[in-house]
Coordinates of C-alpha atoms in Angstrom, one line a residue:
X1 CA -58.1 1.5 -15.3
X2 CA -57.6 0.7 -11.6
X3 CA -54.4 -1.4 -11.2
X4 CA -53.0 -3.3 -8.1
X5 CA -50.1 -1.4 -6.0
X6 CA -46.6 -2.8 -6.2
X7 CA -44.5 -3.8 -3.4
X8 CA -43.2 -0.9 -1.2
X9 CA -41.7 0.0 1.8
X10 CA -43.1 3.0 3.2
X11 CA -41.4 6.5 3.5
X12 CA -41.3 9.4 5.9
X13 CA -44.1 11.4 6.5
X14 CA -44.9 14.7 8.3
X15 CA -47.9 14.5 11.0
X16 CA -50.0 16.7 8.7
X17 CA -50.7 17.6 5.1
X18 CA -48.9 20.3 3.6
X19 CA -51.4 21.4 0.3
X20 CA -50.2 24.1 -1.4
X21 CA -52.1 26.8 -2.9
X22 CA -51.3 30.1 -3.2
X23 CA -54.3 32.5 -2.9
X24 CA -54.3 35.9 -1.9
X25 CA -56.7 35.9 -0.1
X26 CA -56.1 33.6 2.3
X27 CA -53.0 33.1 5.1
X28 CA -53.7 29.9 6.3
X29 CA -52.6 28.4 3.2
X30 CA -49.4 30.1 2.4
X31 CA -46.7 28.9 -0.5
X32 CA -44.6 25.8 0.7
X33 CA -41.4 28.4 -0.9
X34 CA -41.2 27.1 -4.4
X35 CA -40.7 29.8 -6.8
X36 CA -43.8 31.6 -8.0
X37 CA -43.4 29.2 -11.4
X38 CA -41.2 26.3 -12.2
X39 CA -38.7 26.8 -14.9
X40 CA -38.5 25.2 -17.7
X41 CA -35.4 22.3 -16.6
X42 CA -37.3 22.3 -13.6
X43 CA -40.5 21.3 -15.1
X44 CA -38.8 18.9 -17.9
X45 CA -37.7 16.9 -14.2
X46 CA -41.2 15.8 -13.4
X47 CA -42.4 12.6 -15.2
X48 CA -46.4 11.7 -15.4
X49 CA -47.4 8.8 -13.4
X50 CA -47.8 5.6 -15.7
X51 CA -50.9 4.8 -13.7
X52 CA -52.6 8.1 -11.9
X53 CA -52.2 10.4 -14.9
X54 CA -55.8 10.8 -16.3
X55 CA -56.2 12.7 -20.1
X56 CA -59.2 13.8 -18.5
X57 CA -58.2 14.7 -14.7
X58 CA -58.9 18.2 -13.4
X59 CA -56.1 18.6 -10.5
X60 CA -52.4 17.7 -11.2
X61 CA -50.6 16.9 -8.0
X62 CA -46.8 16.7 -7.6
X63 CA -45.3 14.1 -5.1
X64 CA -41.5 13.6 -5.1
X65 CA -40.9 13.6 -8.9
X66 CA -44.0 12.6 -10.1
X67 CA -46.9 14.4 -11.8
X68 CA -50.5 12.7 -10.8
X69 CA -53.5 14.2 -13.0
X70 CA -56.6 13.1 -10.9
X71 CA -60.1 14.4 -10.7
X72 CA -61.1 16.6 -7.9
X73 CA -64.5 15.0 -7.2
X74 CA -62.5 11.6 -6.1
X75 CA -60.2 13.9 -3.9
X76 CA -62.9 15.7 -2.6
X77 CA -64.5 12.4 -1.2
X78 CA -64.9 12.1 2.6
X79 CA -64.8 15.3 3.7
X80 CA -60.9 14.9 3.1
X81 CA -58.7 18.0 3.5
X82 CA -58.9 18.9 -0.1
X83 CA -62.9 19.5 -0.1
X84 CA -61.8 22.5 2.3
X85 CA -59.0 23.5 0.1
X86 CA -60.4 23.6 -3.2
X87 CA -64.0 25.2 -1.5
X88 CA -61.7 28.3 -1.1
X89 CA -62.0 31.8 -3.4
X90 CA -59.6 31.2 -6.5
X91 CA -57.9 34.3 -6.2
X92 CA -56.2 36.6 -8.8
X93 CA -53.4 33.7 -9.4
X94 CA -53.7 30.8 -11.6
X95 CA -55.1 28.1 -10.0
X96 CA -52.7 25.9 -8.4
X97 CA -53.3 22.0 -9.8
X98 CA -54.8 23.3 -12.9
X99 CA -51.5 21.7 -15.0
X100 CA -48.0 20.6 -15.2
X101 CA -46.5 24.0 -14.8
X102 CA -48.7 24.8 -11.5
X103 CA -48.9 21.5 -9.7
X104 CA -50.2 21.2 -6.1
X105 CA -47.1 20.1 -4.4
X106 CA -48.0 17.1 -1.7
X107 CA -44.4 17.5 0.9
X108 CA -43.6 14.6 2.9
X109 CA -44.6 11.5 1.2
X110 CA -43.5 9.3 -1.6
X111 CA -44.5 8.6 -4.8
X112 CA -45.2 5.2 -4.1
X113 CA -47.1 5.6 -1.2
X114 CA -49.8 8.4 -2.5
X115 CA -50.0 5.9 -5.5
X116 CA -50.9 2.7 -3.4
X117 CA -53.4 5.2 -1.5
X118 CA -55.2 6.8 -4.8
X119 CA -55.6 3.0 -5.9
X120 CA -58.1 2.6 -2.6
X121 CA -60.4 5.7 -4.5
X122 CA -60.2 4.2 -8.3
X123 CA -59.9 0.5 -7.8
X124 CA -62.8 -1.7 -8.5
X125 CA -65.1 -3.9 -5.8
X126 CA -63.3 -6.7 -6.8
X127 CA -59.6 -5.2 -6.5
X128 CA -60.5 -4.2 -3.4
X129 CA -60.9 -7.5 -2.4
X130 CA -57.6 -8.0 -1.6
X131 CA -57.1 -5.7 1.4
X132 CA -59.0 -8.1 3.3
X133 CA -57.7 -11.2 2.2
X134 CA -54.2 -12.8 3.7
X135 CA -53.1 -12.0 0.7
X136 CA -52.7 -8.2 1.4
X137 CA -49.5 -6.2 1.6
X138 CA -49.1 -4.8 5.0
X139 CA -46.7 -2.4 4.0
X140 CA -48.6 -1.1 1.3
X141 CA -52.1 -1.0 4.1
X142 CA -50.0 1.0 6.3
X143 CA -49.0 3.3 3.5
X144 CA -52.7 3.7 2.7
X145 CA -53.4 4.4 6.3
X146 CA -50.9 7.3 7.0
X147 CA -52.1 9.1 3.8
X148 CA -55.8 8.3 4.8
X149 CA -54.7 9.7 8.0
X150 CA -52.8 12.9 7.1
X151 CA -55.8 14.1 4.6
X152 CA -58.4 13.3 6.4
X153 CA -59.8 10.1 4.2
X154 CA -61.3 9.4 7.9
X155 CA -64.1 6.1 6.3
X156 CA -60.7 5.1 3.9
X157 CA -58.7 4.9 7.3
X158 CA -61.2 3.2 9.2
X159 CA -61.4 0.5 6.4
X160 CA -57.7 -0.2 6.3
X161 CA -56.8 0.0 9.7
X162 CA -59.2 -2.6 10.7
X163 CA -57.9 -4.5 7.6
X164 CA -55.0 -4.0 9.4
X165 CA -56.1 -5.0 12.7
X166 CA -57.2 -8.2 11.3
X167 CA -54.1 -9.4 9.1
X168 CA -52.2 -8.7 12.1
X169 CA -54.4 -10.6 14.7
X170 CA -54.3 -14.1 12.4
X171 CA -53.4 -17.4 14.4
X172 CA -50.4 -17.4 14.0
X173 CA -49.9 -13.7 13.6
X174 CA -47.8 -13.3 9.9
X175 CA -45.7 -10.5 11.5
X176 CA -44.3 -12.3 14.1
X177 CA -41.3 -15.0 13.1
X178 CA -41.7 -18.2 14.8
X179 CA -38.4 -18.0 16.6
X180 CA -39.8 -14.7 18.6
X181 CA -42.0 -17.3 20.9
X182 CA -40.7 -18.6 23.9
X183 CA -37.1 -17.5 23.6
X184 CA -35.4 -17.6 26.6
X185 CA -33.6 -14.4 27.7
X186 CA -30.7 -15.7 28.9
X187 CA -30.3 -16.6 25.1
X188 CA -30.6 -13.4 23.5
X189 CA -27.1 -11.1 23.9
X190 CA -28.0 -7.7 23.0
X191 CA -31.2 -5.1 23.1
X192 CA -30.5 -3.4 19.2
X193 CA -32.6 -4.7 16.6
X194 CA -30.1 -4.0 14.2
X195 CA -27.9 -6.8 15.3
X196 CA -30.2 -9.6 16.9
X197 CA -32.3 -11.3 14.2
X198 CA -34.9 -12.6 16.7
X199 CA -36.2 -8.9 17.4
X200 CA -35.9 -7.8 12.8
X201 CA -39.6 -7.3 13.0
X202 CA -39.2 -5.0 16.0
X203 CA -39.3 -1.5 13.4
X204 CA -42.7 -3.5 12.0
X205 CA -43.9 -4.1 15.5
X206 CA -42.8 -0.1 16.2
X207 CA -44.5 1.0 12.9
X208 CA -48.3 -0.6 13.5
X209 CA -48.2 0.4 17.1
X210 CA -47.5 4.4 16.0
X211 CA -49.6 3.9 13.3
X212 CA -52.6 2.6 16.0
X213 CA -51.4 5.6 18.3
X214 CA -51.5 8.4 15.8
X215 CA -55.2 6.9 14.1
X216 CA -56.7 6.6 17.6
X217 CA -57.6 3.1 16.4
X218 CA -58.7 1.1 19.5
X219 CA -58.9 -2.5 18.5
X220 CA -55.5 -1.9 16.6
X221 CA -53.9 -0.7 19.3
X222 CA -54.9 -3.5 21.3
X223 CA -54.3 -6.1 19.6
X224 CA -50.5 -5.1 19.2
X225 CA -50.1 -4.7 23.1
X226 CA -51.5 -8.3 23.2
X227 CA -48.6 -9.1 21.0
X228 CA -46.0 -7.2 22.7
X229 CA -47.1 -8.8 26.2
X230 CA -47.1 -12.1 24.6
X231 CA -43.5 -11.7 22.9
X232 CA -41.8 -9.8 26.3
X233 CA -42.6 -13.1 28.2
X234 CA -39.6 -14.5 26.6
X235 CA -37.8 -12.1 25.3
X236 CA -36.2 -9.0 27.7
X237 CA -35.5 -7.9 24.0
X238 CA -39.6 -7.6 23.6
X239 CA -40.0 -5.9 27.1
X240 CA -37.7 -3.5 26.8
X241 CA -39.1 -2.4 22.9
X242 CA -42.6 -2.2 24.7
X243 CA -41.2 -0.3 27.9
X244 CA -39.7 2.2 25.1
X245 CA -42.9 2.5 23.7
X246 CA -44.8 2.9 26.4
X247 CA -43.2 5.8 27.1
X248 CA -43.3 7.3 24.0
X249 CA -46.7 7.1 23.6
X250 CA -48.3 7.1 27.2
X251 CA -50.1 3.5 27.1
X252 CA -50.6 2.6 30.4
X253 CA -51.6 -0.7 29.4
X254 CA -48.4 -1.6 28.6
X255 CA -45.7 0.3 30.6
X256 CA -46.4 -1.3 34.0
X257 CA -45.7 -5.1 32.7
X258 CA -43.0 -4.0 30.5
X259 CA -41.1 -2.3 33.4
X260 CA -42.0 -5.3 35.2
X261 CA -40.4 -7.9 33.1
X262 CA -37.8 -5.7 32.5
X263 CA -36.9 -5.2 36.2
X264 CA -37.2 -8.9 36.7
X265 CA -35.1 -10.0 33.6
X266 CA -32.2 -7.8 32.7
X267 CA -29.4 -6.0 34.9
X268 CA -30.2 -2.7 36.0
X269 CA -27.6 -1.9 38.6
X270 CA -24.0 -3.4 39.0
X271 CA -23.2 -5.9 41.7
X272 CA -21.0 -4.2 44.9
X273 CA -17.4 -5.6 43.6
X274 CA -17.1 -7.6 47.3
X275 CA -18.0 -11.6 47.1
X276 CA -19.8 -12.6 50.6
X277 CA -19.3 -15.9 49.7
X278 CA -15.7 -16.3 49.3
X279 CA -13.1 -14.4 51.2
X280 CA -10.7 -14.4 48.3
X281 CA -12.3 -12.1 45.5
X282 CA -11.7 -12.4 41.5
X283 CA -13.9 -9.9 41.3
X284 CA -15.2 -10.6 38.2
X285 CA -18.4 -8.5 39.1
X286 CA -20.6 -6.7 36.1
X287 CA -19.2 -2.9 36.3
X288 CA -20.6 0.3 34.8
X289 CA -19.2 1.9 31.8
X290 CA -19.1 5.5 32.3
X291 CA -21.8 8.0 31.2
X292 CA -20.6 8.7 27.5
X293 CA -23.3 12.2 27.9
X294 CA -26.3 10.9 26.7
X295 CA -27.6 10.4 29.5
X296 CA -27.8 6.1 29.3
X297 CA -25.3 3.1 31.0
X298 CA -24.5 0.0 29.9
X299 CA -23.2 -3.1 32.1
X300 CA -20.4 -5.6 30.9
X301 CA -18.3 -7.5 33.2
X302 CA -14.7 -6.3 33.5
X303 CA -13.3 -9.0 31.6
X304 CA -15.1 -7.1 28.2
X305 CA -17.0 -9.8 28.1
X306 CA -20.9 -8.8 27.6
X307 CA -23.5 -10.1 30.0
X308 CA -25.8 -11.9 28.3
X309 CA -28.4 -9.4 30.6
X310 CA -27.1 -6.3 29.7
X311 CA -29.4 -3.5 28.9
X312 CA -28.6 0.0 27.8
X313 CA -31.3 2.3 30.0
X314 CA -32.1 5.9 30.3
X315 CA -30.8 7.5 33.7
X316 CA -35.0 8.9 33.8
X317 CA -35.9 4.9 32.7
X318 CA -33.1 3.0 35.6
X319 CA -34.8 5.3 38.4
X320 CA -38.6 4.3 37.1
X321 CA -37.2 0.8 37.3
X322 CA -35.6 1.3 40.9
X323 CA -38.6 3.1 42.5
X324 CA -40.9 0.3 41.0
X325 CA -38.2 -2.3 42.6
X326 CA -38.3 -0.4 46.2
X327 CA -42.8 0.2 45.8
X328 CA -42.7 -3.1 45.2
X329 CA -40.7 -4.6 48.0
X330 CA -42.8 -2.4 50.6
X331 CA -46.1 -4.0 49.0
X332 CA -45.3 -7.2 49.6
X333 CA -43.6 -6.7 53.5
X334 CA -47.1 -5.1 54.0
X335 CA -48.4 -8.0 52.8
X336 CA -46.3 -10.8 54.1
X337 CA -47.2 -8.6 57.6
X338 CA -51.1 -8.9 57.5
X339 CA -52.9 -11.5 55.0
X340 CA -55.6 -10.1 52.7
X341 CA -59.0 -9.6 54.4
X342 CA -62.5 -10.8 53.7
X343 CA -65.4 -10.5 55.2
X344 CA -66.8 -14.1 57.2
X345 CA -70.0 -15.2 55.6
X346 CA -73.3 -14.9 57.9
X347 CA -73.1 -18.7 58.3
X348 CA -69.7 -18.8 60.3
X349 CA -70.6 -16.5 62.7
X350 CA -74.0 -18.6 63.4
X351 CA -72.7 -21.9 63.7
X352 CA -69.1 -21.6 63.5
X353 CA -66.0 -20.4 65.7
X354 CA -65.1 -16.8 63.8
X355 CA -61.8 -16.9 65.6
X356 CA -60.8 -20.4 64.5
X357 CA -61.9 -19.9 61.4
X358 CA -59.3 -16.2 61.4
X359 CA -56.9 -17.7 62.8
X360 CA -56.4 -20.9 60.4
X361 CA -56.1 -18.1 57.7
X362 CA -53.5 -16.3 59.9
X363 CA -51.1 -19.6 60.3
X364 CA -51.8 -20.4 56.6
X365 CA -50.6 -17.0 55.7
X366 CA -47.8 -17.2 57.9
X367 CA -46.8 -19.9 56.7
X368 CA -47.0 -19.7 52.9
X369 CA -45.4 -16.3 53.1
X370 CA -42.2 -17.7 54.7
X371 CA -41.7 -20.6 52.6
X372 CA -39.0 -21.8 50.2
X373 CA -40.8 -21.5 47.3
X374 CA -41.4 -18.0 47.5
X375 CA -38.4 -17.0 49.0
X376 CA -36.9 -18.6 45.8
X377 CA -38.8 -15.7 43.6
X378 CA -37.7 -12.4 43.6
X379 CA -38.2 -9.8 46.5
X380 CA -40.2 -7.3 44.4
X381 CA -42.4 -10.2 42.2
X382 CA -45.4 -9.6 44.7
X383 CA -47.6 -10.9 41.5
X384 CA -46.0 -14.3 41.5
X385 CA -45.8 -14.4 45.1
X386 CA -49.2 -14.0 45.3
X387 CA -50.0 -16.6 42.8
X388 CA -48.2 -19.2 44.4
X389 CA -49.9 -18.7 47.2
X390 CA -53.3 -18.8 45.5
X391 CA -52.1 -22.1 44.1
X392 CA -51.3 -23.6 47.7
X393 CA -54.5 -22.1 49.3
X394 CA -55.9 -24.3 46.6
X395 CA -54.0 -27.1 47.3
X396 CA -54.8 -27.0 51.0
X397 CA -58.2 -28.9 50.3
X398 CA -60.7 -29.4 53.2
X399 CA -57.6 -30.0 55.7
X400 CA -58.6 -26.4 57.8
X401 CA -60.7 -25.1 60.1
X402 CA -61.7 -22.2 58.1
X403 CA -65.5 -22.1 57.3
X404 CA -66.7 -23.1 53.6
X405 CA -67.8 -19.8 52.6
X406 CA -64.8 -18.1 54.3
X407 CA -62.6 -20.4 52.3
X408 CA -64.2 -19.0 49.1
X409 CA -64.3 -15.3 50.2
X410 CA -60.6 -15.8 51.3
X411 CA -59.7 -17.0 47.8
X412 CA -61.1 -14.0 45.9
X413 CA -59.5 -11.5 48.5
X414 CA -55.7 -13.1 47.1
X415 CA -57.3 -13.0 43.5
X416 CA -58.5 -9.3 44.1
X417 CA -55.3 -8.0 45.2
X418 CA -53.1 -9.6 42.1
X419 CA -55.7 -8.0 39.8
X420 CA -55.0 -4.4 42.0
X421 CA -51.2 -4.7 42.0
X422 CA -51.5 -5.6 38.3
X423 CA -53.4 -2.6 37.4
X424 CA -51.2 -0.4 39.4
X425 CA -48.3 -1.5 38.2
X426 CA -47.6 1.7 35.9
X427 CA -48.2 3.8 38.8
X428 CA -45.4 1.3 40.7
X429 CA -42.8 2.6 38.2
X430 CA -43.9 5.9 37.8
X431 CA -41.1 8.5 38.7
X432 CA -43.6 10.8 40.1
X433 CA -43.6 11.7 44.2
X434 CA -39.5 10.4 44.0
X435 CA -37.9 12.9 46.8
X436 CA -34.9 14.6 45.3

């Protein structure tokens, strides 16, 4: 009888199956290094799983402490990694599986886990229902995934990760707490899940995107770097976990804003202890603990007081975030230097002035690039720079001498270089071509 998994909390898990089975005949599948037979205490330890025991199974498997009697056609579903193992010669030794005393012996997962996963093969249609509903577990899809994953269950996988993908992608999304939107960073004291309760679904966050990673699982995968991007607006907690992960796992599509937004919103460097505006100094300037030897820093004013700003960064991850700060800065003087270009429309140059048209872009340039508004934005934010400027080239209405059509063609040429600075912006904090 198929049963419904019980709540769990998934365990560690190696990258690949280990299947033990000791044949003679073949080295690829050597003995994990359990003795050639279990003694007897040894044996008396196991106890049969209440659920996954069958009278009737043909291959016992040993996970943890438990004994799970199953039959070999279900495991052999899918082209999973135990067709291949069980299609090999059975050797002069007893067949490993074939009872209690001889168990295959699955390493690296729990008991829990492989049982949620073998109630995906014996579960009825209408049990099954419940993956797909909101009233799913996600721990227990995940768990189901990883195994699916790690022997080969590749349609099983498929099915649950894009359960996955759409329990996760709900308006509002169930794994994100409704105090995680629009938190203002100057609000948020510390980087460490473990002791900010705004970032406790960080590890979940951590979990699906690995779990997308590892599964090649596109849409997945997506849809959690749509959450991250959306949760690092307000959070430097956010952009930091997604610049970590970025890393880690090579997605381009989110290391460039999550360097950004981490550049623009936490303290990477201290402040020179000299105050230009004052000639007394307190000096009560953010310094820099020394290097404890691995390898990060971590900025608190002198007083021991934390900044509210402080982020603990990787030597390799505070040069990304300085060479991305000094790419940047040269973008936008080459910028401020010469406006975007764009080609006139056929139109101007037969019944208008080209020149007056170029040079009321010119003076609008000029202009816009010089004033108060975007001096007040940061040096290196060429993105919102930019968009400012789109938003006052549309506020500057019909009051110009620029032709119709140049008009248009000058407002895509802003729009097309936001959309090139934003899709470069991994390569803007990349530490390659940095001279020693």
């Amino acid at each position: 009888m198929a049963h419904s998994p019980s709540n769990i909390l998934p365990g560690p898990s190696a990258d690949r199956p280990v299947l033990s089975r000791k044949r003679t005949r073949c080295d690829s599948l050597e003995n994990t290094g359990r003795p050639e037979k279990h003694n007897k205490a040894m044996v008396q330890s196991f106890r049969r799983d209440d659920t996954y025991y069958f009278e009737d199974g043909s291959c016992v498997l040993l996970v943890e402490d438990a004994l799970f009697n199953v039959h070999r056609t279900v495991l052999c579903k899918d082209s999973s990694s135990f067709r291949a193992m069980f299609s090999l010669p059975p050797g002069e030794r007893p067949v490993e599986g074939s009872s209690d005393d001889n168990p295959i012996i699955l390493t690296g997962d729990t008991a829990s886990d492989f049982r949620h996963f073998l109630w995906t093969l014996y579960a009825l249609p209408s049990e099954l229902s419940v993956v797909t509903s909101p009233a799913a577990d996600l721990d227990q899809l995940v768990a189901i995934a990883r195994i699916a994953n790690k022997y080969a269950f590749k349609s099983t996988e498929i099915w649950i990760l894009d359960a996955i993908e759409k329990y996760v992608d709900r308006k509002p999304s169930p794994i994100i707490p409704t105090s995680a939107y629009g938190v203002p960073f100057t609000h948020l004291a510390t980087i460490s899940p473990a002791y900010n309760p705004r970032i406790e679904n960080a590890e979940q966050l951590t979990r699906l995107i690995r779990l997308a990673q590892m599964c090649n699982h596109e849409r997945l995968l997506n849809t959690m770097i749509q959450l991250l991007r959306s949760l690092m607006v307000g959070s430097v907690q956010y952009a930091y976990l997604a610049m970590t992960l970025a890393d880690e796992l090579g997605l381009r599509a989110l290391r460039g804003v999550a360097y950004l937004e981490v550049m623009q919103k936490a303290v990477i460097v201290r402040s020179p202890p000299v105050d230009v505006i004052h000639k007394a100094s307190t000096n009560t300037q953010p310094s820099l603990t020394p290097d404890d030897g691995s390898g990060s820093s971590t900025l608190v004013n002198p007083s021991g007081v934390e900044d509210k700003r402080r982020i603990s960064l990787t030597s390799q991850q505070q040069l990304r975030l300085l060479a991305g700060y000094y790419r940047l800065t040269e973008t936008w003087e080459e910028l401020r230097r010469t406006p975007p270009h764009f080609d006139h429309a056929v139109s101007c140059d037969a019944t208008w002035h080209q020149h007056g048209c170029t040079q009321s872009w010119l003076e609008f340039w000029k202009e816009k690039a010089r004033g108060d508004v975007l001096l007040g934005l940061g040096l290196a934010d060429v993105i919102g720079r930019l968009k400012q400027i789109s938003k006052d080239y549309d506020r500057w209405g019909s009051a110009t001498y620029m032709h119709h059509d140049c008009r248009q063609a000058a407002r895509r040429s802003i729009n097309e270089v936001i959309k090139r600075v934003e899709d470069a912006l991994p390569d803007y904090f990349s530490d390659a071509d940095i001279a020693d």
